[in-house]
């Protein structure tokens, strides 16, 4: 019997000052996207903004439905929008923010399992890291260099071939 351990590394920033200028812009766009969310059922507003390799910024926000399982997450909305606009762009970075009156959000909000899986696939097909910048309500920011750090023991296309 062997016990195996997987470690994840991420950077915690006290505020946006330690981000590069282009990452600050992306975070600001994610905050804007949070305001564009349609979330009357959960009151949990999520905004995502991604930056392509060529510098285009695309926003996405969650879009809920009275039939709850149909809710669209912000992250996947942004990826679908980017692919609609630009084909299959390489995505260097995605910033994600959230806002709700119902909870503290003292830690940055991390993507749900479904979004992690989709972001992981994006990273696999583009063959380069997709950095994540996650912001909570108290200004704390987490930066993950790659989606892989969020999806240990990931299921991917190699299992199907
Ligand atoms: N949500 C996202 O947009 N992204 C996530 O990664 C987590 C959850 C949305 C879906 C739903 O509209 C609301 O947040 C509450 O789950």
Coordinates of N, CA, C and O and ligand atoms in Angstrom, one line a residue:
X1 N 0.8 -1.2 0.0 CA 0.0 0.0 0.0 C 0.9 1.3 0.0 O 1.9 1.3 0.7
X2 N 0.5 2.2 -0.8 CA 1.2 3.5 -0.9 C 0.3 4.7 -0.7 O -0.8 4.7 -1.3
X3 N 0.7 5.6 0.1 CA -0.1 6.8 0.1 C 0.6 7.9 -0.8 O 1.8 8.1 -0.6
X4 N -0.2 8.4 -1.7 CA 0.4 9.4 -2.6 C -0.2 10.8 -2.3 O -1.4 10.9 -2.0
X5 N 0.6 11.8 -2.4 CA 0.2 13.2 -2.1 C 0.3 14.1 -3.3 O 1.4 14.0 -4.0
X6 N -0.6 14.9 -3.5 CA -0.6 15.9 -4.6 C -0.6 17.2 -3.9 O -1.4 17.5 -3.1
X7 N 0.4 18.1 -4.4 CA 0.4 19.4 -3.8 C 0.0 20.4 -4.8 O 0.3 20.3 -6.0
X8 N -0.6 21.5 -4.4 CA -1.0 22.6 -5.3 C -0.4 23.8 -4.7 O -0.3 24.1 -3.5
X9 N 0.1 24.6 -5.7 CA 0.7 25.9 -5.3 C 0.0 27.1 -5.9 O -0.4 27.0 -7.1
X10 N -0.3 28.1 -5.1 CA -0.8 29.3 -5.7 C -0.3 30.5 -4.9 O 0.2 30.3 -3.8
X11 N -0.5 31.6 -5.4 CA 0.1 32.8 -4.8 C -1.1 33.6 -4.2 O -2.1 33.8 -4.9
X12 N -1.0 34.1 -3.0 CA -2.0 35.0 -2.5 C -1.5 36.4 -2.4 O -0.4 36.7 -1.9
X13 N -2.3 37.3 -3.0 CA -1.9 38.7 -2.9 C -2.9 39.5 -2.0 O -4.1 39.1 -2.0
X14 N -2.4 40.5 -1.4 CA -3.3 41.3 -0.5 C -4.2 42.2 -1.3 O -5.2 42.7 -0.8
X15 N -3.8 42.5 -2.5 CA -4.6 43.4 -3.3 C -4.0 43.4 -4.7 O -3.1 42.7 -5.0
X16 N -4.7 44.2 -5.6 CA -4.3 44.1 -7.0 C -3.0 44.8 -7.4 O -2.5 44.7 -8.5
X17 N -2.4 45.6 -6.4 CA -1.2 46.3 -6.7 C -0.1 45.4 -7.2 O 0.8 45.9 -7.9
X18 N -0.1 44.2 -6.8 CA 1.0 43.3 -7.2 C 0.8 42.6 -8.5 O 1.6 41.8 -9.0
X19 N -0.3 43.0 -9.2 CA -0.6 42.4 -10.5 C 0.0 43.3 -11.6 O 0.2 44.5 -11.4
X20 N 0.3 42.7 -12.7 CA 0.8 43.5 -13.9 C -0.3 44.4 -14.3 O -1.5 44.2 -14.0
X21 N 0.0 45.4 -15.2 CA -1.0 46.3 -15.6 C -2.1 45.6 -16.5 O -3.3 45.8 -16.3
X22 N -1.6 44.6 -17.3 CA -2.6 43.9 -18.1 C -3.5 43.0 -17.3 O -4.7 42.8 -17.6
X23 N -3.0 42.5 -16.2 CA -3.8 41.7 -15.3 C -4.8 42.5 -14.5 O -5.9 42.1 -14.2
X24 N -4.4 43.7 -14.2 CA -5.3 44.7 -13.5 C -6.5 45.0 -14.4 O -7.6 45.0 -13.9
X25 N -6.2 45.2 -15.7 CA -7.2 45.5 -16.6 C -8.2 44.3 -16.7 O -9.4 44.5 -16.7
X26 N -7.6 43.1 -16.7 CA -8.5 41.9 -16.8 C -9.4 41.8 -15.6 O -10.6 41.5 -15.7
X27 N -8.8 42.0 -14.4 CA -9.6 41.9 -13.2 C -10.7 43.0 -13.2 O -11.9 42.7 -12.8
X28 N -10.4 44.2 -13.7 CA -11.5 45.2 -13.8 C -12.6 44.8 -14.7 O -13.8 45.0 -14.4
X29 N -12.2 44.1 -15.8 CA -13.2 43.6 -16.7 C -14.1 42.5 -16.1 O -15.3 42.4 -16.3
X30 N -13.4 41.7 -15.3 CA -14.2 40.6 -14.6 C -15.2 41.2 -13.6 O -16.3 40.8 -13.5
X31 N -14.8 42.3 -12.9 CA -15.7 43.0 -12.0 C -16.9 43.5 -12.8 O -18.0 43.5 -12.3
X32 N -16.6 44.1 -13.9 CA -17.6 44.6 -14.8 C -18.6 43.5 -15.2 O -19.8 43.6 -15.1
X33 N -18.0 42.3 -15.5 CA -18.9 41.2 -15.9 C -19.7 40.7 -14.8 O -20.9 40.3 -15.0
X34 N -19.2 40.8 -13.5 CA -20.0 40.4 -12.4 C -21.3 41.3 -12.3 O -22.4 40.8 -12.0
X35 N -21.2 42.6 -12.7 CA -22.3 43.4 -12.7 C -23.3 43.1 -13.8 O -24.5 43.5 -13.8
X36 N -22.8 42.4 -14.8 CA -23.7 42.0 -16.0 C -24.4 40.7 -15.7 O -25.1 40.2 -16.6
X37 N -24.1 40.0 -14.6 CA -24.7 38.7 -14.4 C -26.2 38.8 -14.2 O -26.7 39.8 -13.8
X38 N -26.9 37.7 -14.6 CA -28.3 37.6 -14.4 C -28.5 36.5 -13.4 O -28.4 35.3 -13.8
X39 N -28.7 36.8 -12.2 CA -28.7 35.8 -11.1 C -29.8 36.1 -10.1 O -29.5 36.2 -8.9
X40 N -31.1 36.1 -10.6 CA -32.2 36.5 -9.7 C -32.5 35.3 -8.7 O -33.1 35.6 -7.7
X41 N -32.1 34.1 -9.0 CA -32.4 33.0 -8.2 C -31.4 32.7 -7.0 O -31.8 32.5 -5.9
X42 N -30.1 32.8 -7.4 CA -29.1 32.6 -6.3 C -28.6 33.9 -5.7 O -28.0 33.9 -4.7
X43 N -28.8 35.0 -6.4 CA -28.2 36.3 -6.0 C -26.7 36.2 -5.9 O -26.0 36.9 -5.2
X44 N -26.1 35.2 -6.6 CA -24.7 35.0 -6.6 C -24.2 35.4 -8.0 O -24.4 34.7 -9.0
X45 N -23.6 36.6 -8.0 CA -23.2 37.2 -9.3 C -21.7 36.9 -9.6 O -20.8 37.2 -8.8
X46 N -21.5 36.2 -10.7 CA -20.1 35.8 -11.1 C -19.7 36.5 -12.4 O -20.5 36.5 -13.3
X47 N -18.5 37.0 -12.4 CA -18.0 37.6 -13.6 C -16.6 37.0 -14.0 O -15.8 36.7 -13.1
X48 N -16.4 36.8 -15.3 CA -15.1 36.3 -15.7 C -14.7 37.1 -16.9 O -15.5 37.6 -17.7
X49 N -13.4 37.3 -17.0 CA -12.8 38.0 -18.2 C -11.6 37.3 -18.6 O -10.7 37.0 -17.7
X50 N -11.5 37.0 -19.8 CA -10.3 36.2 -20.3 C -9.5 37.1 -21.3 O -10.1 38.0 -21.9
X51 N -8.2 36.8 -21.4 CA -7.4 37.5 -22.3 C -6.8 36.5 -23.3 O -6.2 35.5 -22.9
X52 N -6.9 36.8 -24.6 CA -6.4 35.9 -25.5 C -4.9 36.2 -25.8 O -4.4 37.3 -25.4
X53 N -4.2 35.3 -26.4 CA -2.8 35.5 -26.7 C -2.5 36.8 -27.5 O -1.5 37.4 -27.4
X54 N -3.5 37.2 -28.3 CA -3.4 38.4 -29.1 C -3.9 39.6 -28.4 O -4.0 40.7 -29.0
X55 N -4.3 39.5 -27.1 CA -4.6 40.7 -26.3 C -6.1 41.0 -26.3 O -6.4 42.1 -25.7
X56 N -6.9 40.2 -26.9 CA -8.3 40.5 -26.9 C -8.9 40.1 -25.5 O -8.5 39.1 -24.9
X57 N -9.8 40.9 -25.0 CA -10.4 40.6 -23.7 C -11.9 40.3 -23.9 O -12.6 41.0 -24.6
X58 N -12.3 39.2 -23.4 CA -13.7 38.8 -23.5 C -14.3 38.5 -22.2 O -13.7 37.8 -21.3
X59 N -15.5 39.1 -21.9 CA -16.2 38.9 -20.6 C -17.3 37.8 -20.7 O -17.8 37.6 -21.8
X60 N -17.6 37.2 -19.6 CA -18.7 36.3 -19.4 C -19.3 36.4 -18.0 O -18.5 36.7 -17.1
X61 N -20.6 36.2 -17.9 CA -21.2 36.3 -16.6 C -22.2 35.2 -16.4 O -22.6 34.6 -17.5
X62 N -22.6 34.8 -15.2 CA -23.5 33.7 -15.1 C -24.9 34.2 -15.5 O -25.3 35.4 -15.4
X63 N -25.7 33.3 -16.1 CA -27.0 33.6 -16.7 C -27.9 32.5 -16.2 O -27.9 31.4 -16.7
X64 N -28.8 32.9 -15.3 CA -29.6 31.8 -14.6 C -30.9 31.7 -15.3 O -31.3 32.4 -16.2
X65 N -31.6 30.6 -14.9 CA -32.9 30.3 -15.5 C -33.9 29.8 -14.4 O -33.4 29.1 -13.4
X66 N -35.2 30.0 -14.6 CA -36.2 29.5 -13.6 C -36.1 28.0 -13.5 O -36.4 27.4 -12.5
X67 N -35.6 27.4 -14.6 CA -35.4 25.9 -14.5 C -33.9 25.8 -14.1 O -33.0 25.9 -14.9
X68 N -33.6 25.7 -12.8 CA -32.3 25.9 -12.2 C -31.1 25.2 -12.9 O -30.1 25.8 -13.1
X69 N -31.3 24.0 -13.3 CA -30.1 23.3 -13.9 C -29.6 23.9 -15.2 O -28.5 23.6 -15.6
X70 N -30.4 24.8 -15.8 CA -30.0 25.4 -17.0 C -29.0 26.6 -16.8 O -28.6 27.2 -17.8
X71 N -28.8 26.9 -15.6 CA -27.9 28.1 -15.3 C -26.6 27.9 -16.0 O -26.0 26.9 -16.0
X72 N -26.1 29.0 -16.6 CA -24.8 29.0 -17.3 C -23.8 29.7 -16.4 O -24.1 30.8 -15.8
X73 N -22.7 29.1 -16.2 CA -21.6 29.7 -15.4 C -20.9 30.8 -16.2 O -20.7 30.7 -17.4
X74 N -20.3 31.7 -15.4 CA -19.6 32.9 -16.0 C -18.4 32.4 -16.8 O -18.1 32.9 -18.0
X75 N -17.6 31.4 -16.3 CA -16.4 31.0 -16.9 C -16.6 30.4 -18.3 O -16.0 30.7 -19.3
X76 N -17.6 29.5 -18.3 CA -17.9 28.8 -19.6 C -18.6 29.7 -20.6 O -18.4 29.6 -21.8
X77 N -19.3 30.7 -20.1 CA -19.9 31.7 -21.0 C -18.8 32.5 -21.6 O -18.9 32.8 -22.9
X78 N -17.8 32.9 -20.9 CA -16.7 33.6 -21.5 C -15.9 32.8 -22.5 O -15.6 33.3 -23.6
X79 N -15.7 31.5 -22.2 CA -15.0 30.7 -23.2 C -15.8 30.5 -24.5 O -15.3 30.7 -25.6
X80 N -17.1 30.3 -24.3 CA -18.0 30.2 -25.5 C -18.0 31.5 -26.3 O -17.9 31.5 -27.6
X81 N -18.0 32.6 -25.6 CA -18.0 33.9 -26.3 C -16.7 34.1 -27.1 O -16.7 34.6 -28.2
X82 N -15.6 33.7 -26.4 CA -14.3 33.9 -27.1 C -14.2 33.0 -28.3 O -13.7 33.5 -29.3
X83 N -14.7 31.8 -28.2 CA -14.6 30.9 -29.3 C -15.5 31.4 -30.5 O -15.2 31.2 -31.7
X84 N -16.7 31.9 -30.1 CA -17.6 32.5 -31.1 C -16.9 33.6 -31.9 O -17.0 33.8 -33.1
X85 N -16.2 34.5 -31.1 CA -15.7 35.7 -31.7 C -14.4 35.4 -32.4 O -14.1 36.0 -33.5
X86 N -13.5 34.5 -31.9 CA -12.2 34.4 -32.5 C -11.8 33.0 -32.9 O -10.6 32.7 -33.1
X87 N -12.7 32.1 -33.0 CA -12.3 30.7 -33.4 C -11.8 29.9 -32.3 O -12.6 29.6 -31.3
X88 N -10.5 29.5 -32.3 CA -10.0 28.8 -31.2 C -8.8 29.5 -30.6 O -7.6 29.1 -30.8
X89 N -9.0 30.7 -30.0 CA -7.9 31.5 -29.5 C -7.2 30.8 -28.4 O -7.8 30.1 -27.6
X90 N -5.9 31.1 -28.3 CA -5.2 30.7 -27.1 C -5.5 31.6 -26.0 O -5.6 32.9 -26.2
X91 N -5.8 31.1 -24.8 CA -6.3 32.0 -23.7 C -5.2 32.0 -22.7 O -4.8 30.9 -22.1
X92 N -4.6 33.1 -22.4 CA -3.4 33.2 -21.5 C -3.9 33.3 -20.1 O -3.2 32.8 -19.2
X93 N -5.0 34.0 -19.9 CA -5.4 34.3 -18.5 C -6.9 34.5 -18.4 O -7.5 35.0 -19.3
X94 N -7.4 34.1 -17.2 CA -8.8 34.4 -16.9 C -8.9 34.9 -15.5 O -8.4 34.4 -14.6
X95 N -9.6 36.1 -15.3 CA -9.9 36.6 -14.0 C -11.3 36.3 -13.7 O -12.2 36.4 -14.5
X96 N -11.6 35.9 -12.4 CA -12.9 35.6 -12.0 C -13.2 36.3 -10.7 O -12.4 36.3 -9.7
X97 N -14.4 36.9 -10.6 CA -14.8 37.6 -9.4 C -16.3 37.3 -9.1 O -17.0 36.8 -10.0
X98 N -16.7 37.5 -7.9 CA -18.1 37.2 -7.5 C -18.6 38.2 -6.5 O -17.8 38.8 -5.8
X99 N -19.9 38.3 -6.4 CA -20.5 39.2 -5.5 C -21.8 38.7 -5.1 O -22.6 38.2 -5.9
X100 N -22.1 38.7 -3.8 CA -23.4 38.4 -3.3 C -23.6 39.1 -1.9 O -22.6 39.3 -1.2
X101 N -24.9 39.3 -1.6 CA -25.2 39.9 -0.3 C -25.4 38.9 0.7 O -25.6 39.1 1.9
X102 N -25.4 37.6 0.3 CA -25.8 36.5 1.2 C -24.7 35.9 1.9 O -24.9 35.1 2.8
X103 N -23.4 36.1 1.5 CA -22.3 35.5 2.1 C -21.1 36.4 2.2 O -21.1 37.5 1.5
X104 N -20.2 36.0 3.0 CA -19.0 36.9 3.3 C -18.0 36.9 2.1 O -17.4 38.0 1.8
X105 N -17.8 35.8 1.5 CA -16.8 35.7 0.4 C -15.4 36.2 0.9 O -14.8 37.0 0.2
X106 N -15.0 35.7 2.0 CA -13.7 36.2 2.5 C -12.6 35.6 1.7 O -11.5 36.2 1.6
X107 N -12.8 34.5 1.1 CA -11.8 33.9 0.2 C -12.2 34.1 -1.2 O -13.4 34.2 -1.5
X108 N -11.3 34.2 -2.2 CA -11.7 34.3 -3.6 C -12.5 33.1 -4.0 O -12.4 32.0 -3.4
X109 N -13.4 33.3 -4.9 CA -14.3 32.3 -5.4 C -13.6 31.4 -6.4 O -12.9 32.0 -7.3
X110 N -13.6 30.1 -6.2 CA -12.9 29.2 -7.1 C -13.9 28.6 -8.1 O -15.1 28.4 -7.7
X111 N -13.5 28.3 -9.3 CA -14.5 27.8 -10.3 C -15.1 26.4 -9.9 O -14.4 25.6 -9.2
X112 N -16.4 26.2 -10.3 CA -17.0 25.0 -9.9 C -16.4 23.8 -10.7 O -15.5 24.0 -11.6
X113 N -16.7 22.6 -10.3 CA -16.1 21.4 -10.9 C -16.2 21.4 -12.4 O -15.3 21.0 -13.2
X114 N -17.4 21.7 -12.9 CA -17.7 21.6 -14.3 C -16.8 22.6 -15.1 O -16.2 22.3 -16.1
X115 N -16.7 23.8 -14.5 CA -15.9 24.9 -15.2 C -14.4 24.5 -15.1 O -13.6 24.7 -16.1
X116 N -14.0 23.9 -14.0 CA -12.6 23.4 -13.9 C -12.3 22.4 -15.1 O -11.2 22.5 -15.7
X117 N -13.2 21.5 -15.3 CA -13.0 20.5 -16.3 C -12.9 21.1 -17.7 O -12.1 20.8 -18.5
X118 N -13.8 22.1 -17.9 CA -13.8 22.8 -19.2 C -12.5 23.6 -19.4 O -11.8 23.6 -20.5
X119 N -12.1 24.4 -18.4 CA -10.9 25.2 -18.4 C -9.7 24.3 -18.6 O -8.8 24.6 -19.4
X120 N -9.7 23.1 -18.0 CA -8.6 22.1 -18.2 C -8.5 21.7 -19.6 O -7.4 21.6 -20.2
X121 N -9.7 21.4 -20.2 CA -9.7 21.0 -21.6 C -9.1 22.1 -22.5 O -8.3 21.8 -23.5
X122 N -9.5 23.3 -22.2 CA -9.0 24.5 -23.0 C -7.4 24.5 -22.9 O -6.7 24.6 -23.9
X123 N -6.9 24.3 -21.7 CA -5.5 24.3 -21.5 C -4.8 23.2 -22.3 O -3.8 23.4 -22.9
X124 N -5.5 22.0 -22.2 CA -4.9 20.9 -22.9 C -4.8 21.1 -24.4 O -3.8 20.8 -25.1
X125 N -5.9 21.6 -25.0 CA -5.9 21.8 -26.5 C -5.0 22.9 -26.9 O -4.4 22.8 -28.0
X126 N -4.8 23.9 -26.1 CA -3.9 25.0 -26.6 C -2.4 24.7 -26.2 O -1.6 25.4 -26.8
X127 N -2.2 23.8 -25.3 CA -0.8 23.4 -25.1 C 0.0 24.4 -24.4 O 1.2 24.4 -24.4
X128 N -0.7 25.4 -23.7 CA 0.1 26.4 -22.9 C -0.8 26.7 -21.7 O -2.0 26.6 -21.7
X129 N -0.1 27.2 -20.6 CA -0.9 27.4 -19.4 C -1.9 28.5 -19.5 O -1.7 29.5 -20.2
X130 N -3.0 28.3 -18.8 CA -4.0 29.3 -18.7 C -4.0 29.8 -17.2 O -4.4 29.0 -16.3
X131 N -3.5 30.9 -17.0 CA -3.4 31.5 -15.6 C -4.8 31.9 -15.1 O -5.6 32.4 -15.9
X132 N -5.0 31.7 -13.8 CA -6.3 32.1 -13.2 C -6.0 33.2 -12.1 O -5.1 33.0 -11.3
X133 N -6.8 34.2 -12.1 CA -6.7 35.3 -11.1 C -8.1 35.3 -10.4 O -9.1 35.5 -11.1
X134 N -8.2 35.0 -9.2 CA -9.4 34.8 -8.5 C -9.5 35.9 -7.4 O -8.6 36.0 -6.6
X135 N -10.6 36.6 -7.3 CA -10.7 37.7 -6.3 C -12.0 37.5 -5.4 O -13.1 37.2 -5.9
X136 N -11.7 37.7 -4.1 CA -12.9 37.6 -3.2 C -13.4 39.0 -2.9 O -13.0 40.0 -3.6
X137 N -14.2 39.1 -1.9 CA -14.8 40.4 -1.6 C -13.9 41.4 -0.8 O -14.1 42.6 -0.8
X138 N -13.0 40.8 0.0 CA -12.2 41.6 0.8 C -10.8 42.0 0.2 O -9.9 42.4 0.9
X139 N -10.8 41.8 -1.1 CA -9.6 42.3 -1.9 C -8.5 41.3 -2.0 O -7.6 41.5 -2.8
X140 N -8.6 40.2 -1.3 CA -7.6 39.1 -1.4 C -7.7 38.5 -2.8 O -8.7 38.3 -3.3
X141 N -6.5 38.2 -3.3 CA -6.4 37.7 -4.7 C -5.6 36.4 -4.7 O -4.5 36.4 -4.1
X142 N -6.1 35.4 -5.3 CA -5.3 34.1 -5.5 C -4.9 34.0 -7.0 O -5.8 34.2 -7.9
X143 N -3.7 33.7 -7.3 CA -3.2 33.5 -8.6 C -2.7 32.1 -8.8 O -1.8 31.7 -8.0
X144 N -3.3 31.4 -9.7 CA -2.8 30.0 -10.1 C -2.2 30.1 -11.5 O -2.8 30.5 -12.4
X145 N -1.0 29.6 -11.6 CA -0.2 29.6 -12.8 C -0.9 28.8 -13.9 O -0.7 29.1 -15.1
X146 N -1.6 27.8 -13.5 CA -2.2 26.9 -14.5 C -3.4 26.2 -14.0 O -3.5 25.9 -12.8
X147 N -4.4 25.9 -14.9 CA -5.6 25.3 -14.4 C -5.3 23.9 -13.9 O -6.0 23.4 -13.0
X148 N -4.3 23.2 -14.4 CA -3.9 21.9 -13.9 C -3.8 21.9 -12.4 O -4.1 20.9 -11.7
X149 N -3.4 23.0 -11.8 CA -3.2 23.0 -10.3 C -4.6 22.9 -9.6 O -4.6 22.7 -8.4
X150 N -5.7 23.2 -10.3 CA -7.0 23.1 -9.7 C -7.7 21.7 -10.0 O -8.8 21.5 -9.5
X151 N -7.1 20.9 -10.9 CA -7.7 19.7 -11.3 C -6.7 18.5 -11.1 O -6.3 17.9 -12.1
X152 N -6.5 18.1 -9.9 CA -5.6 17.0 -9.7 C -6.2 15.7 -10.2 O -7.5 15.6 -10.1
X153 N -5.5 14.8 -10.7 CA -6.0 13.5 -11.3 C -7.1 13.7 -12.3 O -8.1 13.1 -12.2
X154 N -6.9 14.7 -13.2 CA -7.9 15.1 -14.1 C -8.3 13.9 -15.1 O -7.4 13.1 -15.5
X155 N -9.6 13.9 -15.4 CA -10.0 13.0 -16.5 C -9.8 13.8 -17.8 O -10.2 15.0 -17.9
X156 N -9.1 13.2 -18.8 CA -9.0 13.9 -20.0 C -9.1 13.0 -21.2 O -9.3 11.8 -21.0
X157 N -8.9 13.5 -22.4 CA -9.1 12.8 -23.6 C -8.2 11.5 -23.7 O -8.6 10.6 -24.5
X158 N -7.1 11.5 -23.0 CA -6.2 10.3 -23.2 C -6.9 9.0 -22.7 O -6.6 7.9 -23.1
X159 N -7.9 9.2 -21.8 CA -8.6 8.0 -21.3 C -9.5 7.4 -22.4 O -9.9 6.2 -22.3
X160 N -9.8 8.1 -23.4 CA -10.7 7.7 -24.5 C -10.0 7.2 -25.7 O -10.7 6.7 -26.6
X161 N -8.7 7.2 -25.7 CA -8.0 6.7 -26.9 C -7.2 5.4 -26.5 O -6.8 5.2 -25.4
Ligands
LIG1 N1 -21.4 30.0 -10.9 C1 -20.6 30.4 -11.8 O1 -20.9 31.3 -12.7 N2 -19.3 30.0 -11.8 C2 -18.8 29.1 -10.9 O2 -17.7 28.6 -11.1 C3 -19.6 28.7 -9.7 C4 -21.1 29.0 -9.9 C5 -22.8 30.5 -10.8 C6 -23.8 29.5 -11.3 C7 -25.1 30.0 -10.6 O3 -25.7 31.0 -11.4 C8 -24.5 30.7 -9.3 O4 -23.2 30.9 -9.6 C9 -24.7 29.9 -8.0 O5 -24.2 28.6 -8.1

